C-alpha positions in Angstrom: 7.5 -76.1 16.6 6.3 -76.9 20.2 4.8 -74.4 22.6 7.9 -74.1 24.7 10.1 -73.2 21.8 7.5 -70.6 20.5 7.4 -69.0 24.0 11.2 -68.8 24.2 11.4 -67.2 20.7 8.7 -64.7 21.7 10.6 -63.7 24.9 13.8 -63.3 23.0 12.1 -61.2 20.4 10.6 -59.0 23.1 13.9 -58.6 24.8 15.6 -57.5 21.5 12.7 -55.0 20.8 13.0 -53.5 24.3 16.7 -53.3 24.0 16.4 -51.3 20.7 13.9 -49.0 22.2 15.6 -48.4 25.6 19.2 -49.2 26.4 20.3 -50.3 29.8 20.8 -46.8 30.9 17.4 -45.7 32.2 17.7 -42.2 30.8 18.7 -43.4 27.2 16.3 -44.2 24.4 17.1 -45.4 21.0 15.4 -45.9 17.6 16.2 -45.9 13.9 14.7 -42.4 13.5 14.3 -39.7 16.1 11.8 -36.9 15.3 12.1 -33.7 17.3 8.9 -31.8 17.3 5.2 -32.8 17.7 4.0 -30.6 14.9 1.9 -31.8 12.0 5.1 -32.5 10.1 6.6 -34.4 13.0 3.6 -36.7 13.5 3.3 -37.4 9.8 7.1 -38.1 9.6 6.8 -40.6 12.5 3.8 -42.2 10.9 5.7 -42.7 7.6 8.7 -44.1 9.4 6.5 -46.7 11.0 4.9 -47.5 7.7 8.4 -48.2 6.3 9.2 -50.6 9.1 11.5 -48.4 11.1 11.5 -47.8 14.8 10.8 -44.2 15.6 10.5 -41.9 18.7 8.9 -38.5 18.7 10.4 -36.0 21.2 8.0 -33.1 21.6 8.5 -29.9 23.6 4.7 -29.5 23.4 2.1 -31.6 25.3 -0.4 -31.2 22.4 0.3 -32.8 19.1 -0.3 -31.2 15.6 1.2 -27.7 16.0 -0.8 -25.0 14.3 -3.1 -27.6 12.6 -4.4 -28.4 16.0 -3.7 -25.0 17.5 -6.4 -22.9 15.9 -5.5 -22.8 12.2 -8.6 -24.7 11.0 -9.3 -22.6 7.9 -6.6 -24.5 6.0 -4.4 -22.6 3.6 -4.9 -25.3 0.9 -3.9 -23.4 -2.2 -4.4 -25.9 -5.0 -5.6 -29.1 -3.2 -4.8 -31.2 -6.2 -1.1 -31.3 -5.2 -1.8 -32.4 -1.6 -1.3 -36.1 -1.6 0.0 -38.9 0.6 -0.4 -38.8 4.4 -1.3 -35.1 4.3 -4.4 -36.0 2.3 -5.1 -38.9 4.6 -5.2 -36.4 7.5 -7.9 -34.3 5.6 -9.7 -37.5 4.7 -9.9 -38.4 8.4 -11.2 -34.9 9.2 -13.9 -35.6 6.6 -14.8 -38.9 8.3 -15.0 -37.1 11.6 -17.6 -34.6 10.3 -19.7 -37.4 8.7 -20.7 -38.4 12.2 -23.9 -36.8 13.5 -22.4 -36.4 17.0 -19.6 -34.2 15.6 -22.2 -31.4 15.0 -23.0 -30.4 18.5 -23.6 -26.7 18.2 -24.7 -26.4 14.6 -26.7 -28.5 12.1 -24.5 -29.8 9.4 -27.0 -28.5 6.8 -26.6 -25.0 8.2 -22.8 -25.0 7.8 -21.8 -22.8 4.9 -19.1 -25.1 3.4 -16.8 -22.2 2.6 -13.1 -23.0 2.3 -9.9 -21.5 0.9 -9.7 -22.4 -2.8 -11.9 -25.4 -2.4 -15.2 -26.2 -0.6 -14.7 -27.0 3.0 -16.3 -30.4 2.6 -15.2 -32.0 -0.7 -17.6 -35.0 -0.9 -16.2 -36.3 -4.2 -12.6 -36.5 -2.9 -13.8 -37.4 0.6 -11.7 -34.7 2.2 -12.5 -31.8 4.5 -10.3 -28.8 4.7 -11.9 -26.7 7.5 -12.2 -28.0 11.0 -12.2 -27.4 14.8 -8.9 -27.6 16.8 -9.9 -30.5 18.9 -11.0 -32.5 15.8 -7.5 -32.1 14.3 -5.7 -32.9 17.5 -7.8 -36.1 17.8 -6.7 -37.2 14.3 -3.0 -36.8 15.3 -3.6 -38.7 18.5 -5.4 -41.4 16.6 -2.4 -41.7 14.2 -0.1 -42.1 17.2 -2.2 -44.7 18.9 -3.0 -46.8 15.8 0.7 -47.0 14.8 2.0 -47.4 18.3 4.3 -44.4 18.1 6.0 -43.5 21.3 5.8 -39.8 22.0 7.9 -38.1 24.8 6.0 -34.9 25.6 7.2 -31.8 27.4 10.8 -32.7 26.5 12.9 -29.8 25.5 16.2 -30.0 23.7 19.3 -28.9 25.7 20.3 -26.4 23.1 23.7 -25.2 24.4 25.5 -28.6 24.5 22.9 -31.3 24.2 23.7 -32.5 20.6 26.5 -35.0 20.1 28.0 -35.2 16.7 30.7 -37.5 15.3 32.2 -37.3 11.9 29.5 -35.0 10.6 26.6 -37.1 12.0 24.3 -36.6 14.9 24.8 -39.4 17.4 22.3 -38.3 20.0 20.7 -35.3 21.7 19.9 -34.7 25.3 16.8 -32.9 26.7 16.5 -30.7 29.8 15.1 -33.6 31.8 18.3 -35.6 31.2 17.0 -38.0 28.7 19.3 -39.0 25.8 17.9 -40.0 22.4 20.1 -42.0 20.0 19.3 -42.7 16.4 20.5 -43.4 13.0 18.6 -40.5 11.5 17.1 -37.3 12.9 14.3 -35.1 11.8 13.9 -31.5 13.1 10.1 -30.9 12.7 10.0 -27.8 15.0 8.8 -24.4 13.9 12.0 -22.9 15.4 14.7 -25.2 14.0 16.3 -25.8 17.4 17.8 -29.2 16.6 19.1 -28.0 13.3 20.8 -25.0 15.0 22.2 -27.0 17.9 23.7 -29.4 15.4 25.7 -26.6 13.9 23.8 -26.4 10.6 24.0 -22.9 9.1 20.7 -21.0 8.8 19.3 -17.5 8.2 17.0 -15.3 10.3 15.3 -12.3 8.7 14.9 -11.0 5.2 17.6 -11.3 2.7 18.4 -8.4 0.4 17.0 -8.6 -3.1 20.6 -8.8 -4.3 21.3 -12.0 -2.4 19.2 -14.2 -4.7 18.3 -11.8 -7.4 14.7 -11.5 -6.1 12.1 -8.8 -6.3 9.9 -9.2 -3.3 12.5 -9.8 -0.5 13.9 -7.2 1.9 12.2 -4.0 2.8 9.0 -3.4 0.8 7.8 0.0 2.0 4.8 1.3 0.0 4.0 -2.2 -1.4 0.4 -3.1 -0.5 -0.7 -6.5 -1.8 -3.2 -7.3 0.9 -5.5 -5.1 2.9 -3.2 -4.9 5.9 -2.1 -1.3 5.6 -3.3 2.2 6.7 -5.3 3.6 3.8 -6.0 6.9 5.5 -3.6 9.5 6.8 -3.4 8.4 10.5 -1.2 10.4 12.8 1.3 8.3 14.8 1.7 10.8 17.6 0.1 10.9 21.0 -1.1 14.4 20.1 -2.2 14.1 16.5 0.3 16.0 14.3 2.7 16.8 17.1 5.9 14.8 16.9 7.1 16.3 20.2 4.3 14.4 22.0 5.9 11.1 21.2 4.7 8.1 19.3 1.7 6.0 20.2 2.2 2.5 21.4 2.9 -0.3 18.8 4.8 2.1 16.4 8.6 1.8 15.8 10.8 4.9 15.6 13.2 3.1 13.1 14.0 4.8 9.8 13.1 3.0 6.6 16.1 2.0 4.4 15.9 1.6 0.7 13.5 -1.0 -0.6 15.1 -4.4 -1.2 17.5 -3.9 1.8 17.9 -7.0 3.9 17.4 -6.9 7.7 16.8 -9.2 10.7 13.1 -8.7 10.8 10.5 -11.5 10.5 6.8 -11.5 9.7 4.5 -10.9 12.6 3.1 -13.7 14.8 -0.4 -14.0 16.4 -2.7 -16.6 17.9 -5.4 -18.1 15.6 -8.2 -17.8 18.1 -11.1 -20.2 18.0 -14.2 -18.1 18.8 -17.7 -19.3 19.3 -21.1 -17.6 18.5 -23.2 -20.2 20.3 -24.4 -18.7 23.6 -23.9 -21.9 25.5 -20.4 -22.4 24.2 -18.7 -19.0 24.5 -16.7 -17.4 27.2 -16.8 -13.5 27.2 -13.5 -11.8 26.6 -12.1 -11.0 30.1 -10.3 -7.8 31.0 -6.6 -8.7 31.2 -4.8 -7.8 34.5 -2.4 -5.4 32.7 -5.0 -4.0 30.3 -4.2 -0.5 29.0 -6.6 1.0 26.4 -3.9 3.5 25.3 -2.0 0.8 23.4 -5.1 0.5 21.1 -5.5 4.2 20.4 -4.1 3.7 16.9 -7.0 1.3 16.2 -9.5 3.9 17.6 -8.1 6.4 15.0 -8.5 3.8 12.2 -12.2 3.4 13.2 -12.6 7.2 13.4 -11.4 7.4 9.8 -14.2 5.1 8.7 -12.6 1.7 8.4 -15.1 -1.2 8.7 -13.5 -4.6 8.0 -13.3 -5.9 11.6 -14.9 -9.2 10.9 -13.5 -10.0 7.4 -11.2 -12.8 8.7 -13.5 -14.4 11.3 -13.5 -17.4 9.0 -16.3 -19.9 9.8 -15.4 -23.4 10.9 -18.0 -26.1 12.0 -20.2 -25.6 15.1 -20.6 -21.8 14.9 -16.9 -21.3 15.5 -14.2 -19.3 13.8 -10.6 -19.5 12.9 -9.9 -15.8 13.6 -6.9 -14.4 11.7 -5.3 -11.0 11.4 -6.9 -8.5 9.0 -6.5 -4.8 8.4 -3.9 -2.2 9.5 -4.2 -2.9 13.2 -5.3 -6.3 14.2 -4.2 -9.5 15.9 -0.7 -9.5 14.4 1.7 -8.1 17.1 3.9 -6.4 14.6 7.6 -6.0 15.3 7.6 -7.8 18.7 9.0 -11.2 17.6 12.4 -10.4 16.2 14.2 -12.0 19.1 12.1 -15.1 19.2 14.0 -17.5 16.9 17.3 -17.2 18.8 15.8 -16.6 22.2 16.2 -18.9 25.2 13.1 -20.9 26.3 12.5 -18.4 29.1 12.7 -15.5 26.7 10.4 -17.2 24.3 7.8 -17.8 27.0 8.0 -14.1 27.8 7.5 -13.1 24.1 4.6 -15.5 23.8 3.0 -14.0 27.0 3.4 -10.5 25.6 1.6 -11.6 22.4 -1.1 -13.2 24.5 -1.6 -10.1 26.6 -1.7 -7.9 23.5 -4.3 -10.0 21.7 -6.5 -10.6 24.8 -6.4 -6.8 25.4 -7.3 -6.1 21.8 -10.4 -8.3 22.1 -11.5 -6.7 25.4 -10.9 -3.2 23.8 -13.1 -4.2 20.8 -15.9 -5.5 23.1 -15.9 -2.6 25.5 -14.2 0.6 24.6 -16.5 3.5 23.7 -14.0 4.5 20.9 -15.0 1.4 19.1 -18.1 1.9 16.9 -21.2 0.7 18.7 -22.1 -1.7 15.9 -18.7 -3.3 16.2 -19.0 -3.7 19.9 -22.4 -5.2 19.6 -21.3 -7.8 17.1 -18.0 -8.6 18.9 -20.0 -9.4 22.0 -21.9 -12.1 20.1 -18.6 -14.0 20.2 -16.4 -15.4 22.9 -13.6 -17.9 23.1 -14.9 -21.4 22.5 -15.6 -23.1 25.8 -14.9 -26.6 24.5 -11.5 -25.8 22.9 -8.1 -25.6 24.6 -9.8 -26.6 27.8 -6.5 -27.0 29.7 -5.3 -23.5 28.7 -8.2 -21.2 29.5 -9.7 -21.8 26.1 -6.6 -20.0 24.5 -4.6 -21.6 21.8 -1.6 -23.6 23.1 0.5 -22.8 20.0 1.5 -19.3 18.8 1.6 -18.9 15.1 5.3 -19.0 14.4 5.0 -17.9 10.8 8.8 -17.8 10.3 11.9 -18.4 12.5 15.2 -19.9 11.4 15.6 -21.1 7.8 18.3 -23.6 7.0 21.0 -22.8 4.5 20.9 -26.2 3.0 21.7 -28.3 -0.1 19.3 -26.2 -2.3 17.9 -22.8 -1.4 14.3 -22.3 -2.8 13.7 -18.7 -3.9 10.8 -16.7 -5.3 12.2 -17.7 -8.8 11.3 -21.4 -8.0 7.9 -20.6 -6.5 6.9 -18.3 -9.4 7.9 -20.8 -12.0 11.0 -19.0 -13.4 13.2 -22.0 -12.8 12.9 -25.8 -13.1 13.2 -27.2 -9.6 15.4 -30.3 -9.3 14.6 -33.5 -7.4 11.1 -32.7 -6.2 9.8 -34.3 -3.0 6.5 -32.4 -2.9 4.6 -29.5 -4.3 3.4 -26.1 -3.0 0.9 -23.7 -4.5 0.1 -20.9 -2.1 1.1 -17.4 -3.0 4.2 -15.6 -1.6 2.5 -14.7 1.7 4.4 -12.7 4.2 2.7 -10.6 6.9 3.9 -7.2 7.9 7.3 -7.0 9.6 7.2 -3.5 11.0 5.0 -0.5 11.7 6.8 2.8 11.3 6.3 6.5 10.5 6.5 7.1 6.8 8.3 10.0 5.0 4.9 11.8 4.9 4.7 11.8 8.7 1.8 9.3 8.9 1.9 5.7 10.3 2.3 2.8 7.9 2.9 -1.0 8.0 5.7 -2.6 5.9 6.5 -6.1 4.7 3.1 -7.5 3.6 3.6 -9.5 0.4 1.1 -11.5 -1.6 2.2 -12.7 -5.1 0.5 -15.7 -6.6 2.4 -18.4 -8.6 1.1 -19.2 -12.1 0.7 -22.8 -11.1 1.8 -25.2 -8.4 5.5 -25.5 -8.1 8.0 -28.3 -7.1 9.9 -28.3 -3.8 13.4 -29.7 -4.0 14.8 -32.5 -1.9 17.8 -30.2 -1.4 15.4 -27.9 0.5 15.0 -30.3 3.4 18.6 -31.5 3.8 21.7 -29.7 5.0 24.9 -29.5 2.9 26.8 -32.7 3.3 29.7 -30.9 4.9 27.3 -29.7 7.7 25.4 -32.9 8.7 24.7 -36.2 6.9 21.8 -37.6 8.9 19.5 -34.7 9.5 16.3 -33.7 7.6 14.4 -30.5 8.2 10.9 -30.4 6.7 9.7 -27.2 8.4 12.6 -24.7 8.8 13.5 -25.5 5.2 16.3 -24.0 3.1 14.6 -21.1 1.4 14.6 -17.3 1.1 12.2 -15.2 3.1 9.9 -14.7 0.2 9.8 -18.4 -0.9 9.2 -19.5 2.7 6.1 -17.2 2.6 4.5 -19.8 0.3 6.1 -23.0 1.5 5.1 -22.4 5.2 1.6 -23.8 4.9 0.5 -26.7 7.1 -0.4 -29.1 4.3 3.1 -28.5 2.8 4.8 -29.2 6.1 2.9 -32.5 6.3 4.0 -33.4 2.7 7.6 -32.6 3.5 7.4 -34.5 6.8 6.4 -37.6 4.9 9.2 -37.1 2.4 11.8 -36.5 5.1 10.9 -39.7 6.8 10.9 -41.7 3.6 14.4 -40.4 2.8 15.6 -41.1 6.3 14.3 -44.7 6.2 15.9 -45.3 2.7 19.2 -43.8 3.8 19.3 -46.3 6.7 18.7 -49.1 4.3 21.3 -47.9 1.9 23.7 -47.0 4.7 24.3 -43.7 3.1 24.2 -40.0 3.9 20.9 -38.3 3.1 22.8 -36.3 0.5 23.9 -39.4 -1.3 20.5 -41.1 -1.5 19.5 -42.2 -5.0 16.8 -39.8 -5.9 15.3 -42.1 -8.6 14.6 -44.7 -5.9 13.3 -42.0 -3.5 11.1 -40.6 -6.1 9.6 -44.0 -6.9 8.8 -44.7 -3.3 7.2 -41.2 -2.8 5.0 -41.8 -5.8 4.1 -45.2 -4.5 2.9 -43.6 -1.3 0.7 -41.1 -3.0 2.9 -38.0 -3.0 2.4 -35.5 -5.9 5.7 -34.4 -7.4 4.8 -33.2 -10.8 1.9 -31.2 -12.3 0.8 -34.1 -14.5 0.2 -36.2 -11.4 -2.3 -33.9 -9.7 -5.2 -35.4 -7.9 -8.9 -34.5 -7.9 
C-alpha cells in the first residue's frame, strides 16, 4: 500500500469518526452510549463503554467529576471490600498509587497517618488498594480516567426536563440540554443522583418511604422510637422556645407534624448534608466565617443538648490523609438538615439551588455556632477552633464541597424491586450484576415532638446483613413496557430500606460498570436491555473482574 493510499484511508476514517461523534447540525452530538451524569457511576460507566469498543459521551450537569466520591466522602463506606471488584477496585487501586508518592503527603508524614478505615484498613498494602482519601485526589483519578481513555465530557450541561427527551416506540432517541445541545445514542445511562433522565423519559419511580405493607418489610415507613444509631435525643429536651411551655412555640428545626403509626408510608426522605473536608494544619485551614444570615437561635436545640451533658461532637470527624477529615453527621443535632429536603427530588433546578443554599447556610452557621457561641462548652469551642475548612480543597467554591450529599431522591420502579428481604438474605436474588454489603443505613427523616412532649428524631435505621448480598440486573433496568434502551445504576429500583444499603459509592461504581457492559452488549445483539442474554452478560462481567457471588470474593 503506497503512502497516498494510506493517507486517503486515514482521512476517510477520520471523517467517519467525526461524523459519528458530531452530525452536521452543530448542536447535535451522537455516540453509541450517552451517559447522563458525571458521578462516580457515570465516569466508570463511560470507561467501561470505551473498554468495550463503543463510542460514548458523558453529559454532566456538574463541572467536577466523581460526585460524592470527589465531593468530600473520602471515608469510604466499604462494607465488605471483598465484593468490590472490577473498575471500582481499580479506582481504589489508583488512590493507593497516589498515596505511595512522597509528594502526596504535604501536610502530614505518611508514617503518622493512623490508617483507620471503615471495615478495612485505610491502606491495604496486600491488595494494593486505599479506601480513605482527600477529595482532590479522588477527582484527579476520575480526570485521569477521562484523559487516558479519551472520553468526551460535556460539563455544565443540564437536561431540559420538561420536554427534552425524545422517545420513539419505547426507546429514547435523544435528549436536549438547556444550552440547546442534542445528544443522540443507541443506549442511555442515567447516572445522576436525582434520576432526572429516567423521570423525563417517563419511567415510573417512587419518592419517599413505602409502607411496610407494600413489600412486606419491617424497617420501612415511619419508625418512631427505633434508635439503631446514636442520632437521637437521649435526654428529655423541651422543644419549646420557653422550656415546657407549648404556647411559646417550637424552636427552629422542629416540625409540628403528628406522628402516624409505625410502618406508615410517606413522602419523606432521609436527610442531606455536606461532607465537609476540614483541616487541622495551621497553614492549611480557613477559620469558620460568620454567615451573612447567621442566627444563633436556630441552634438553641443543640445548646440544650450540650446543657444536658452530651459530649460526642467529634465522633464523626473521620481522619483522612494530610490532617484532614471527612466530617459527617453525628448525634441528635448535627450537620444533617433534617426535614428540609423533601421537595428536592422533584424540584426545578432553581428550586434545588435554593434548597442546596439553605443546607449550606444551615451547616456553615452550625460550624460558626460551635466555634463561637458561649452556650457551647468551652472545651468544644477550643477544639473546634483547631479546625477550619481545608484551604487546598474545593478551591473554586470557597473551600466548600461542590456536591451536596443526595442520600436518596427518586427510585425507579423497574424490572425487579430490591427490598430489605434481598439485602438481609431472606431471598435468592436473580441475575446478579454486582454485590452490596453495607447495612440498611437510612438517616433521620424528621424531627418532631413525641407523645411525651419532648423533641425526638425519627427515621434512623441501621440493620446489618448476615453477609454480602447480590444486586439484580432487574434493579438497574426499567420494565420493558417503559423503556428498552435505558439503564439506571444510581436511582435503582429498590425500596427505601434496601436503598439505604445499596446507595454506597463503591456500589454505584460497580453498577455503573455493569450498566455500561449491558448497554454495549445490547447494541451488539440489537436487543432491548430487558432481552439481553444474562448468561452472556454474566460471563463478561466476571471476565472484567466483577464479583457476583460469595464464592468469588476477592482479598
